[in-house]
CSV table of C-alpha atoms in Angstrom, one decimal:
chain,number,residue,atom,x,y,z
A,10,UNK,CA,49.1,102.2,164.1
A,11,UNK,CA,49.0,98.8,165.6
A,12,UNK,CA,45.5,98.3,167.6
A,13,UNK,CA,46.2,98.3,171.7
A,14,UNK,CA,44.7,95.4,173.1
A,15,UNK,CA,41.9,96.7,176.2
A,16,UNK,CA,41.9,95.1,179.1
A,17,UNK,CA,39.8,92.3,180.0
A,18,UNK,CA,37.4,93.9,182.0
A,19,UNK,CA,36.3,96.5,179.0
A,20,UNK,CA,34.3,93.6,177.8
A,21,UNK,CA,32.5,92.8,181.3
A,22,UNK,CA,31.5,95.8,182.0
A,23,UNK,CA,29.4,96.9,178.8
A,24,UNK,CA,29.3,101.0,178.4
A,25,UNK,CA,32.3,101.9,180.9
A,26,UNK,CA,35.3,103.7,179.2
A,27,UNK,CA,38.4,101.7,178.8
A,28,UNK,CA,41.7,102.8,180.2
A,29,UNK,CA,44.6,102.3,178.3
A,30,UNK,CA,47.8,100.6,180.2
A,31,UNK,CA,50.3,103.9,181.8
A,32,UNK,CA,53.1,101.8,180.5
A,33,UNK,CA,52.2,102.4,176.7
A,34,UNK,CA,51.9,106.0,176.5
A,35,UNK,CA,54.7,106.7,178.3
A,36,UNK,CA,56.7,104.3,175.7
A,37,UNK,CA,54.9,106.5,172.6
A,38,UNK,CA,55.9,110.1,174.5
A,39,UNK,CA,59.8,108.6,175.2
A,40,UNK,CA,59.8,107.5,171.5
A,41,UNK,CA,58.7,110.5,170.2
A,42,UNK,CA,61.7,112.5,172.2
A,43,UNK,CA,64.5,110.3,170.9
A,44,UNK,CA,63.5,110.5,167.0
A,45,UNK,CA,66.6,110.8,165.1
A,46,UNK,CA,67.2,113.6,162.6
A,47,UNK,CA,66.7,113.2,159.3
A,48,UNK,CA,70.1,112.6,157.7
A,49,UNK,CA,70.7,113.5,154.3
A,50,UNK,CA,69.8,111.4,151.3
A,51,UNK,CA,73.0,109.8,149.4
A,52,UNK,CA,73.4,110.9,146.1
A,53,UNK,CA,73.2,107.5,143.9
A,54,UNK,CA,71.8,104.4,145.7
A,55,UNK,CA,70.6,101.6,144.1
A,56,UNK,CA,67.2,101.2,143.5
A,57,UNK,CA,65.1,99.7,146.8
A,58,UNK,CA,63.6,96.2,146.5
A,59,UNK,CA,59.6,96.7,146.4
A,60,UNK,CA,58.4,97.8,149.6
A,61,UNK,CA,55.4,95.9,151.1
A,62,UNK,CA,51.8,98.4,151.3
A,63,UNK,CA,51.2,100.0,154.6
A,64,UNK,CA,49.1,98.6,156.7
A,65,UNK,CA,45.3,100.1,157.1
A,66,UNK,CA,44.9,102.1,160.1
A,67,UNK,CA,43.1,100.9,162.2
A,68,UNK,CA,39.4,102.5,163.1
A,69,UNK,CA,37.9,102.4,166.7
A,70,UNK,CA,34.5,104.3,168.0
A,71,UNK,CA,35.3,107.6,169.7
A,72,UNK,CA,35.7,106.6,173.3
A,73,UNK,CA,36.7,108.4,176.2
A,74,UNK,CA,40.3,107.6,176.9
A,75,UNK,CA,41.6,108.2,180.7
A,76,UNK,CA,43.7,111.1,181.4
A,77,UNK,CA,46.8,109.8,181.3
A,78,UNK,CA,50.8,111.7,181.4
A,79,UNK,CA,51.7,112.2,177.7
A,80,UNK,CA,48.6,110.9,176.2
A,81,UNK,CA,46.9,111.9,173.4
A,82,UNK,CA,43.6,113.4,173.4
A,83,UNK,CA,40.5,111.8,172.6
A,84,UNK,CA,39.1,111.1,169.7
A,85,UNK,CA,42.8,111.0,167.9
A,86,UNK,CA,44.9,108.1,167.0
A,87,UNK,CA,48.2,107.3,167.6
A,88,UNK,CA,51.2,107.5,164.9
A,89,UNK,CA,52.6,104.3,163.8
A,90,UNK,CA,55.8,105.7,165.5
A,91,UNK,CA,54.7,105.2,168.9
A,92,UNK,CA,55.1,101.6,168.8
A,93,UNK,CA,57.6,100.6,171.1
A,94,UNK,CA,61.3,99.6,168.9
A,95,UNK,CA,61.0,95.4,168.9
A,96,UNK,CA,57.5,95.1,170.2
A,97,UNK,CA,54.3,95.4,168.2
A,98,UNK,CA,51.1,96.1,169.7
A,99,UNK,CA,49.8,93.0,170.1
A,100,UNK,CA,52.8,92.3,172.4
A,101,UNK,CA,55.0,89.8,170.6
A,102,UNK,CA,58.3,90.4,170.0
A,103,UNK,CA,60.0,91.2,166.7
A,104,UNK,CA,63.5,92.3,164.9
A,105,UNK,CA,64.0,96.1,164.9
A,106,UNK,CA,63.8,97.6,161.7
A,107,UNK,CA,66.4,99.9,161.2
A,108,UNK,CA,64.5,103.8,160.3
A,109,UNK,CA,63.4,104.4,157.0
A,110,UNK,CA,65.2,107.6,156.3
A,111,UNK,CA,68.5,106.1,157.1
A,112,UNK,CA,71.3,106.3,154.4
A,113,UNK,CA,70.8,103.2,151.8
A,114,UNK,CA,73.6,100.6,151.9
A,115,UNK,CA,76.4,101.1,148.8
A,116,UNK,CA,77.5,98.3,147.0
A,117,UNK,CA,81.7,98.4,147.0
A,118,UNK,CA,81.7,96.1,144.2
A,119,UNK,CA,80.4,96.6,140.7
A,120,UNK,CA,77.6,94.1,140.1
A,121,UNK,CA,77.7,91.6,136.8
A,122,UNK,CA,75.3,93.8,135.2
A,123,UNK,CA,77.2,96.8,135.2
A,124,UNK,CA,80.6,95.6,134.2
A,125,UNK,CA,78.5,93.9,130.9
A,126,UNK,CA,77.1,97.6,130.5
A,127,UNK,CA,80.8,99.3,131.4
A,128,UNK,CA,82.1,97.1,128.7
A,129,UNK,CA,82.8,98.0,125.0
A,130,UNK,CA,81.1,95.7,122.6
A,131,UNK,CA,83.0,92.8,120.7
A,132,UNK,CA,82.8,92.7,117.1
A,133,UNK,CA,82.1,89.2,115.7
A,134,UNK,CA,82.3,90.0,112.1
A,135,UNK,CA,85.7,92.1,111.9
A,136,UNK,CA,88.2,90.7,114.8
A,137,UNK,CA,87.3,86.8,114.5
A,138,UNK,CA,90.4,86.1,115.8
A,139,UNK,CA,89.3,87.3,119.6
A,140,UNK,CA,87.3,84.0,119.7
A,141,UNK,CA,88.1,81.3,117.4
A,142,UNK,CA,92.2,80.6,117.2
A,143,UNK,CA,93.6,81.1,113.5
A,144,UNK,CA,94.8,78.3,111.8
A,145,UNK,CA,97.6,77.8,109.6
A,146,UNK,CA,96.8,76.8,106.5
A,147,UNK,CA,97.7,73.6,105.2
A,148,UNK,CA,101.7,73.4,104.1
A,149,UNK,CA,101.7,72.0,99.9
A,150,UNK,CA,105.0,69.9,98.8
A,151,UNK,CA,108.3,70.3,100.4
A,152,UNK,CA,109.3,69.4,103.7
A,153,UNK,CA,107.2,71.4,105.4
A,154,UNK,CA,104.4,69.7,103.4
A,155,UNK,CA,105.8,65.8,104.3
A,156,UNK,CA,106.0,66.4,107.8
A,157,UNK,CA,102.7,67.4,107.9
A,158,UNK,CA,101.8,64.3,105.9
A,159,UNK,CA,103.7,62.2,108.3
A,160,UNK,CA,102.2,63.4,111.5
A,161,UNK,CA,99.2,63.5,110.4
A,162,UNK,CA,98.7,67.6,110.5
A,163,UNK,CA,99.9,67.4,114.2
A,164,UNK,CA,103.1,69.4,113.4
A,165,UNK,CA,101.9,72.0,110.9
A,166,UNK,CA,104.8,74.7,110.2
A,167,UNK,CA,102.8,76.5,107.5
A,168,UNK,CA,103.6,77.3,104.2
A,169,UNK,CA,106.6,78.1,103.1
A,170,UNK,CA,107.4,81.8,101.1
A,171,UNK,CA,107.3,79.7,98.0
A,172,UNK,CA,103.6,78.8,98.7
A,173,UNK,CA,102.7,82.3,100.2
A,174,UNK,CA,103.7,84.2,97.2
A,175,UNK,CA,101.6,81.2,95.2
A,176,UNK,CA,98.8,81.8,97.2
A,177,UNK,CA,99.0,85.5,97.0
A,178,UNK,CA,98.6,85.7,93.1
A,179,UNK,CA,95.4,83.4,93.6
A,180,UNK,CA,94.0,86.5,95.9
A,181,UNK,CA,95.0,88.8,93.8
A,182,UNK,CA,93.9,87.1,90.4
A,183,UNK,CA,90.2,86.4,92.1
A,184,UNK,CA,89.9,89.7,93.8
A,185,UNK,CA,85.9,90.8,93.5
A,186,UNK,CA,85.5,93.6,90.8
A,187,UNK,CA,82.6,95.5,90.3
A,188,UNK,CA,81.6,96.1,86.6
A,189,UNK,CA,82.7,94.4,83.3
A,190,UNK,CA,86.5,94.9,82.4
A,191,UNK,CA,88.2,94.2,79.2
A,192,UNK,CA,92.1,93.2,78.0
A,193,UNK,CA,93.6,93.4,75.0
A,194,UNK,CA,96.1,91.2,73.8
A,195,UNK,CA,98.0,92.9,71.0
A,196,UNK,CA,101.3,92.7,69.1
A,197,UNK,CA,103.1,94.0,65.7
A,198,UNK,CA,104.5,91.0,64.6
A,199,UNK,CA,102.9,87.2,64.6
A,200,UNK,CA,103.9,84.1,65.6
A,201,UNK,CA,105.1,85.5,68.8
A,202,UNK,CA,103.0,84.0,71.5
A,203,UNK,CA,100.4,86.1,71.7
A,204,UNK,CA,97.0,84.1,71.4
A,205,UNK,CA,99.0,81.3,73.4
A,206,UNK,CA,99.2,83.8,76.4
A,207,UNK,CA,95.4,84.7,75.8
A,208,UNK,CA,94.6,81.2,76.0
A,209,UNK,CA,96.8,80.5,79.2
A,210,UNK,CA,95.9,83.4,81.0
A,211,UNK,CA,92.1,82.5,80.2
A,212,UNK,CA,92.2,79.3,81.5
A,213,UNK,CA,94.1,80.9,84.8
A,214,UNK,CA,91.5,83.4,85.2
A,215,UNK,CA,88.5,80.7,84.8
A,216,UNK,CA,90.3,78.4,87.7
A,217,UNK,CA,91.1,81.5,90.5
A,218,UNK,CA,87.9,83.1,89.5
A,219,UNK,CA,84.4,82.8,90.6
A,220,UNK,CA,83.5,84.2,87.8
A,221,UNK,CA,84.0,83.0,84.2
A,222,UNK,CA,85.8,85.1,82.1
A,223,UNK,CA,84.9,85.5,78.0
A,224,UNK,CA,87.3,85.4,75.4
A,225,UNK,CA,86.9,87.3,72.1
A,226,UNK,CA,88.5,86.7,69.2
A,227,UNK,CA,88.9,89.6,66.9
A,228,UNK,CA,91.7,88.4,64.7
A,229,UNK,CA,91.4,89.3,61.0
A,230,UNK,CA,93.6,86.8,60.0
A,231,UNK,CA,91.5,83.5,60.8
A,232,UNK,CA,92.6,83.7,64.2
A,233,UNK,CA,92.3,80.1,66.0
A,234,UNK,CA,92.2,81.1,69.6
A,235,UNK,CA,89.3,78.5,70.1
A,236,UNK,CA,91.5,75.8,68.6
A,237,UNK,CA,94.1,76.2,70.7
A,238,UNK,CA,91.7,76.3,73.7
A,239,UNK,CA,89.8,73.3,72.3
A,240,UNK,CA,91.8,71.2,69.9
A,241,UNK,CA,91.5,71.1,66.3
A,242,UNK,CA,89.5,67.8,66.5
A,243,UNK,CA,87.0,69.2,69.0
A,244,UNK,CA,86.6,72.7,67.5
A,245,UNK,CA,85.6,70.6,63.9
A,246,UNK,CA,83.0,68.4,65.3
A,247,UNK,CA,81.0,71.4,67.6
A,248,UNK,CA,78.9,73.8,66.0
A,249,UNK,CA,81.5,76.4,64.0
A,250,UNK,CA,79.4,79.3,65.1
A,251,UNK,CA,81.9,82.4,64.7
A,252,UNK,CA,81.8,86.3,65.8
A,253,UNK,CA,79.7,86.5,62.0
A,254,UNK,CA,76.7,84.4,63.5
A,255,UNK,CA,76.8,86.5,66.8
A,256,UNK,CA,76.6,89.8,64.6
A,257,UNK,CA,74.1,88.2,62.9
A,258,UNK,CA,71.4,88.0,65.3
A,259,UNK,CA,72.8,90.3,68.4
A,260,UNK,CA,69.6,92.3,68.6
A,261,UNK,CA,68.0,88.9,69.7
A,262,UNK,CA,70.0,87.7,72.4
A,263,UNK,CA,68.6,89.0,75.9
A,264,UNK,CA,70.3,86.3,78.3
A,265,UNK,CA,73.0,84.5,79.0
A,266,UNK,CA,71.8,80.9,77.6
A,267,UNK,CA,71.1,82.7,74.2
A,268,UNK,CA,74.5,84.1,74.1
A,269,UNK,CA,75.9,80.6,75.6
A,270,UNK,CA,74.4,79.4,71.5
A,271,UNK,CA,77.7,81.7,69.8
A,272,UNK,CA,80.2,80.5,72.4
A,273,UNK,CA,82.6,77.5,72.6
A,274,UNK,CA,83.6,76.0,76.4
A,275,UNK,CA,87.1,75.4,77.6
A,276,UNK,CA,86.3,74.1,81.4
A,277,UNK,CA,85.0,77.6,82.3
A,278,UNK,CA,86.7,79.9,79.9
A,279,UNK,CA,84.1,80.5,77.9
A,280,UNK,CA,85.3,81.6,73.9
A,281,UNK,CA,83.5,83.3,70.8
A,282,UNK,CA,85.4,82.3,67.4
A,283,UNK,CA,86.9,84.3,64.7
A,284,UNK,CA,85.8,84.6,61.3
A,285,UNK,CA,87.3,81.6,59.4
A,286,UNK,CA,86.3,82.7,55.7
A,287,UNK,CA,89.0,84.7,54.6
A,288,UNK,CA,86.8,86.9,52.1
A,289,UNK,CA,84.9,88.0,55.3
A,290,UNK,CA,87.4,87.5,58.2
A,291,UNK,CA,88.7,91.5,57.6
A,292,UNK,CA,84.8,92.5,57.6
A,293,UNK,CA,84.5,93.1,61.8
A,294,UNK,CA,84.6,97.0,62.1
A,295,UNK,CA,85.0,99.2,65.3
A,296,UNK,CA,81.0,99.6,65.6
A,297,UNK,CA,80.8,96.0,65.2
A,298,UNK,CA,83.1,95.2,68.5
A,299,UNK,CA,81.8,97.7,69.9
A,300,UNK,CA,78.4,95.8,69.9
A,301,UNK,CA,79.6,93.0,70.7
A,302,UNK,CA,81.6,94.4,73.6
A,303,UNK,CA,78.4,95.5,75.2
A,304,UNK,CA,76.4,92.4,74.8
A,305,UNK,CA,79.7,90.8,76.8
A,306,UNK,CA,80.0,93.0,79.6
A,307,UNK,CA,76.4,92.4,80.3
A,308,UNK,CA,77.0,89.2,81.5
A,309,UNK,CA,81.0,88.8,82.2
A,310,UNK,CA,83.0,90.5,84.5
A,311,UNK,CA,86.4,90.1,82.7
A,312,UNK,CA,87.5,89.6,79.1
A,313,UNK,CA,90.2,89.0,77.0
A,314,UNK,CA,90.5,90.1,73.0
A,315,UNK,CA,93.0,88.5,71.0
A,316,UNK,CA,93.2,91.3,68.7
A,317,UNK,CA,95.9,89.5,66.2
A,318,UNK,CA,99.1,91.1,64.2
A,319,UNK,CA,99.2,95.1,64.1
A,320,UNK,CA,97.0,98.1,65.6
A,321,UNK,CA,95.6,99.6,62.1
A,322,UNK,CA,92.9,97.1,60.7
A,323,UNK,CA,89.0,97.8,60.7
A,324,UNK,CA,88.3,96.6,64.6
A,325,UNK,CA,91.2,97.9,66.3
A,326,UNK,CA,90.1,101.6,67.0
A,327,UNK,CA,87.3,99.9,68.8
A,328,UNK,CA,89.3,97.5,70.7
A,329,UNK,CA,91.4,100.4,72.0
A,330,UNK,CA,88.6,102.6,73.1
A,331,UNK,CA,87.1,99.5,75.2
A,332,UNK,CA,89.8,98.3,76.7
A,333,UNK,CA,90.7,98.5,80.0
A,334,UNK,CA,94.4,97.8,79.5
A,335,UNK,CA,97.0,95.9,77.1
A,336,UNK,CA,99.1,93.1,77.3
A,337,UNK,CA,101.7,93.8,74.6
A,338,UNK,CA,102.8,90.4,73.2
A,339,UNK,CA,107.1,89.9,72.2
A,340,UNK,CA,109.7,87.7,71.8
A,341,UNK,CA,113.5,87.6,72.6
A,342,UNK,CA,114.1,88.1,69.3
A,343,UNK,CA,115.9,91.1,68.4
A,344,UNK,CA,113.0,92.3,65.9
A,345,UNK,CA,110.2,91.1,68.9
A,346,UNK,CA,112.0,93.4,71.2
A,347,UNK,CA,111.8,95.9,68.7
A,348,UNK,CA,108.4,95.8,67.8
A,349,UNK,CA,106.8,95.7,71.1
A,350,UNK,CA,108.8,98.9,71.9
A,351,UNK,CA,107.2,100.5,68.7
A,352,UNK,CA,103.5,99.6,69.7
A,353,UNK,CA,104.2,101.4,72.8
A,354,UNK,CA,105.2,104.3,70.9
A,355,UNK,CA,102.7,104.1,68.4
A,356,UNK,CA,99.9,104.4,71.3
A,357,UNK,CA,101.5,107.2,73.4
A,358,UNK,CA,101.5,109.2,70.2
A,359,UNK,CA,97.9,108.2,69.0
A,360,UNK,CA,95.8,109.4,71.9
A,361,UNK,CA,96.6,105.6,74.2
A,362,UNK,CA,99.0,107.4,76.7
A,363,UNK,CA,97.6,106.0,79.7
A,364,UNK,CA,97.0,102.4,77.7
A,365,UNK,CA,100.9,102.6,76.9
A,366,UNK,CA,101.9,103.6,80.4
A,367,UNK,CA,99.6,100.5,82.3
A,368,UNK,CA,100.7,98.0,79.6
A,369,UNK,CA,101.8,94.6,80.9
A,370,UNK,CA,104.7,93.6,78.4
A,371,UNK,CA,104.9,89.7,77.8
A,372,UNK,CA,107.9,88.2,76.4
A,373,UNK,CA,107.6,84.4,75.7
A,374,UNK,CA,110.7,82.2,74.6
A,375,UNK,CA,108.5,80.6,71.8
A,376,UNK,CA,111.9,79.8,69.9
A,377,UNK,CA,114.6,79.0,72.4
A,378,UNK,CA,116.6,81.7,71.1
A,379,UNK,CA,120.2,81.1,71.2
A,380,UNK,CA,123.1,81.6,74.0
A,381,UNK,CA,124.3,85.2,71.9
A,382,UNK,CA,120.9,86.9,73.0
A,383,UNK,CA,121.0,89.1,75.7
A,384,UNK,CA,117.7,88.3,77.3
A,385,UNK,CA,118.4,90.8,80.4
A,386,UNK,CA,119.5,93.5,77.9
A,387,UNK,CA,116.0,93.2,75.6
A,388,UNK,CA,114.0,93.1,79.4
A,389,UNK,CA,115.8,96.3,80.3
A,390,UNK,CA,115.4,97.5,77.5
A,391,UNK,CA,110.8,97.0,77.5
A,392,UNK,CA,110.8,97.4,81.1
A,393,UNK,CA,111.4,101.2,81.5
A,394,UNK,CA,108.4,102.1,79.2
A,395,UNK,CA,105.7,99.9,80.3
A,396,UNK,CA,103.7,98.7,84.0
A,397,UNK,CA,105.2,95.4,84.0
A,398,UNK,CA,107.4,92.9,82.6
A,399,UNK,CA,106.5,89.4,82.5
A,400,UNK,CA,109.0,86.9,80.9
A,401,UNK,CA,107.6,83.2,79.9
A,402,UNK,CA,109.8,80.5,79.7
A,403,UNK,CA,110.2,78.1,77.0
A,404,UNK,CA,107.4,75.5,76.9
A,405,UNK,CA,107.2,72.8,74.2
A,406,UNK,CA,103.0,72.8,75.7
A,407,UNK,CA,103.3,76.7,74.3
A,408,UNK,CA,105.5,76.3,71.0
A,409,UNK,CA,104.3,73.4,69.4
A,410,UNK,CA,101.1,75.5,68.4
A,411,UNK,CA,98.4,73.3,69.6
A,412,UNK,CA,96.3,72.7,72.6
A,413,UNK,CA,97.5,74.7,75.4
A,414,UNK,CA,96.4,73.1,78.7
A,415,UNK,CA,97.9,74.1,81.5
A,416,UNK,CA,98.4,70.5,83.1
A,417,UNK,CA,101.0,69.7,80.5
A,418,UNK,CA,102.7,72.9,81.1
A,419,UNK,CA,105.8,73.8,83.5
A,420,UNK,CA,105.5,75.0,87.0
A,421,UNK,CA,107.4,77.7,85.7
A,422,UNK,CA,105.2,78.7,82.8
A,423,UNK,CA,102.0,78.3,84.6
A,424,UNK,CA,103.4,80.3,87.3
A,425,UNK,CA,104.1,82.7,84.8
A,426,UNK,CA,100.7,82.7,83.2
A,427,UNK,CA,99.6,83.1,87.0
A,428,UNK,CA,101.9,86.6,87.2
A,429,UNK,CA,100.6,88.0,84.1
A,430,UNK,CA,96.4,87.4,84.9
A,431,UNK,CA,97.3,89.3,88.4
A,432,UNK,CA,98.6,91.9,86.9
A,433,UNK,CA,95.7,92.2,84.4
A,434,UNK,CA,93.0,92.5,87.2
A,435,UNK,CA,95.7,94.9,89.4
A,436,UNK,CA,95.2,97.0,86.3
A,437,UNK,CA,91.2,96.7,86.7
A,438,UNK,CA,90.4,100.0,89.4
């Protein structure tokens, strides 16, 4: 309670008793009559700034205190209440403060901090596109592709279907596996295109993929997949380390720069070579591939096995029990046709069901068969007992026998090459 200031004669006249002013406890005893009621306390307010600590009370000397209407007896102090509403007790004036136990004020509006905490949290990883605008990707060739050129990428349609289905076999061909895969690449009859579309779907593989792929081959007929991945010339003058010379010292190889000794480099297709010696090339058996097809999937995620002409020589068994899936290699010939619908047959009924059933059936116009063909009759004819059918036009790059590349090839061939290493790594689950 404020102190009451005494009266100027209280310090004249030393040991008299002060009297207080009438006017001040009759304010206190009015004050005290028209308290308000305590009103309820509101259910949620928001929290109160940080009041300011009381005041100390403040002590006087027990004095006796003339009898006054509505005073307090003596030796008691006042409650802080009795002080008159806009006038302390040292007689200046102040605001009035409104009571203490009167309802807190409610805000109407929600403050920033609670619509933040009200609000559900944005993901930044999957839903980009709520910050950042998407951008069309850059149109290739065509007229969509010139007027971009011409305006200098201010008039950007996009890419046509043409490109979108191009771009879509690139997603699909370099679509993140996990584990070590393998394809076969089989046929009954040679000379057929078979390690041409190992070669050309290798190098497609290598340039969609992070990831190089390995290429095997496990011909026992001198196969030259490396030759026609390398050249002849190029092939001669490197080291002629084979799939013998791997065998030959597998149990030491325990990293990838050993094994990079035994394998021959086509940009990022990475190749081991078949046996060359004819009095040795038949020699691989099915616990030998089998070794070797370990030591591979160590380090590679995908690979391709040229296997060569037929499903019955030493390796094959092997091959068959490793793989993946098949790519079943034929021609528009009428015996091709034929051929590659009894290697289908020949697997369904030798334990391969599921091999036969997933197979991707390749049929490459090596020869330019004549006009009295019926190419849609042979492709109707493979299609029904197989996962897909992939045709490959004819290609002088593919027929002549030499150096596949596929900058010399046709749009059409390398798209082709394109639709037959998605569907390899489709088959990959």
């Amino acid at each position: 309670m404020p102190a009451v200031t005494p009266s100027p004669s209280s310090h004249n006249d030393a040991g008299q008793p002060v009297t207080r002013r009438t006017s001040w406890a009759e304010a206190a005893a009015a004050a005290d009559a028209t308290k308000p009621s305590r009103a309820p306390a509101p259910t949620r307010t928001p929290s109160p700034a940080p009041a300011a600590p009381p005041a100390a009370p403040v002590s006087r000397p027990a004095e006796p205190i003339a009898s006054v209407p509505g005073a307090s007896p003596a030796g008691t102090e006042e409650p802080a209440t009795a002080v008159p509403a806009g006038r302390t007790g040292g007689g200046a004036p102040e605001a009035a403060a409104p009571p203490s136990d009167a309802p807190s004020f409610r805000r109407s509006r929600p403050t920033v901090a609670d619509a933040i905490a009200e609000s559900p949290m944005p993901d930044f990883i999957s839903s980009p596109g709520l910050f950042v605008k998407e951008q069309k990707p850059r149109p290739v060739g065509g007229f969509r592709g010139a007027l971009y050129n011409l305006t200098g990428g201010a008039w950007n349609l996009g890419p046509g279907p043409k490109q979108r289905q191009e771009d879509e076999l690139g997603r699909r061909i370099s679509r993140q596996l996990q584990g070590s895969y393998n394809t076969a690449v089989l046929s009954l009859k040679g000379g057929i295109g078979k390690t041409s579309t190992t070669v050309g779907v290798g190098l497609t593989l290598a340039e969609y993929r992070g990831d190089a792929p390995c290429a095997i081959d496990a011909n026992p007929d001198s196969g030259d997949l490396v030759e026609r991945a390398l050249g002849e010339g190029i092939y001669q003058q490197s080291s002629p380390r084979t799939i013998t010379d791997l065998l030959e010292n597998i149990e030491s190889i325990d990293s990838l720069t050993a094994l990079a000794r035994y394998m021959h480099h086509a940009g990022r297709l990475h190749l081991i070579a078949g046996e060359q010696d004819p009095e040795v090339s038949d020699s691989l058996t099915a616990e030998e591939y089998l070794r070797i097809r370990k030591l591979i999937s160590s380090y590679y995620s995908v690979a391709l096995t040229d296997c060569g002409t037929g499903v019955t020589h030493n390796a094959m068994s092997g091959i068959l029990q490793s793989a993946d899936n098949l790519v079943i290699a034929a021609g528009y010939a009428v015996s091709g046709a034929k051929r590659a619908r009894s290697t289908l047959h020949w697997l369904a009924s030798h334990g391969y069901e599921d091999l036969a059933r997933n197979a991707i059936v390749v049929i490459t116009d090596k020869d330019e068969v004549s006009s009295r063909v019926d190419k849609d009759a042979i492709e109707e004819h493979l299609s029904g007992i197989c996962r897909e059918l992939i045709a490959v036009p004819h290609d002088r790059g593919v027929a002549d026998g030499d150096l596949v590349t596929l900058d010399v090839l046709k749009p059409e061939t390398r798209r082709a090459y394109k639709e037959i290493a998605a569907a390899i790594v489709d088959g990959y689950r």
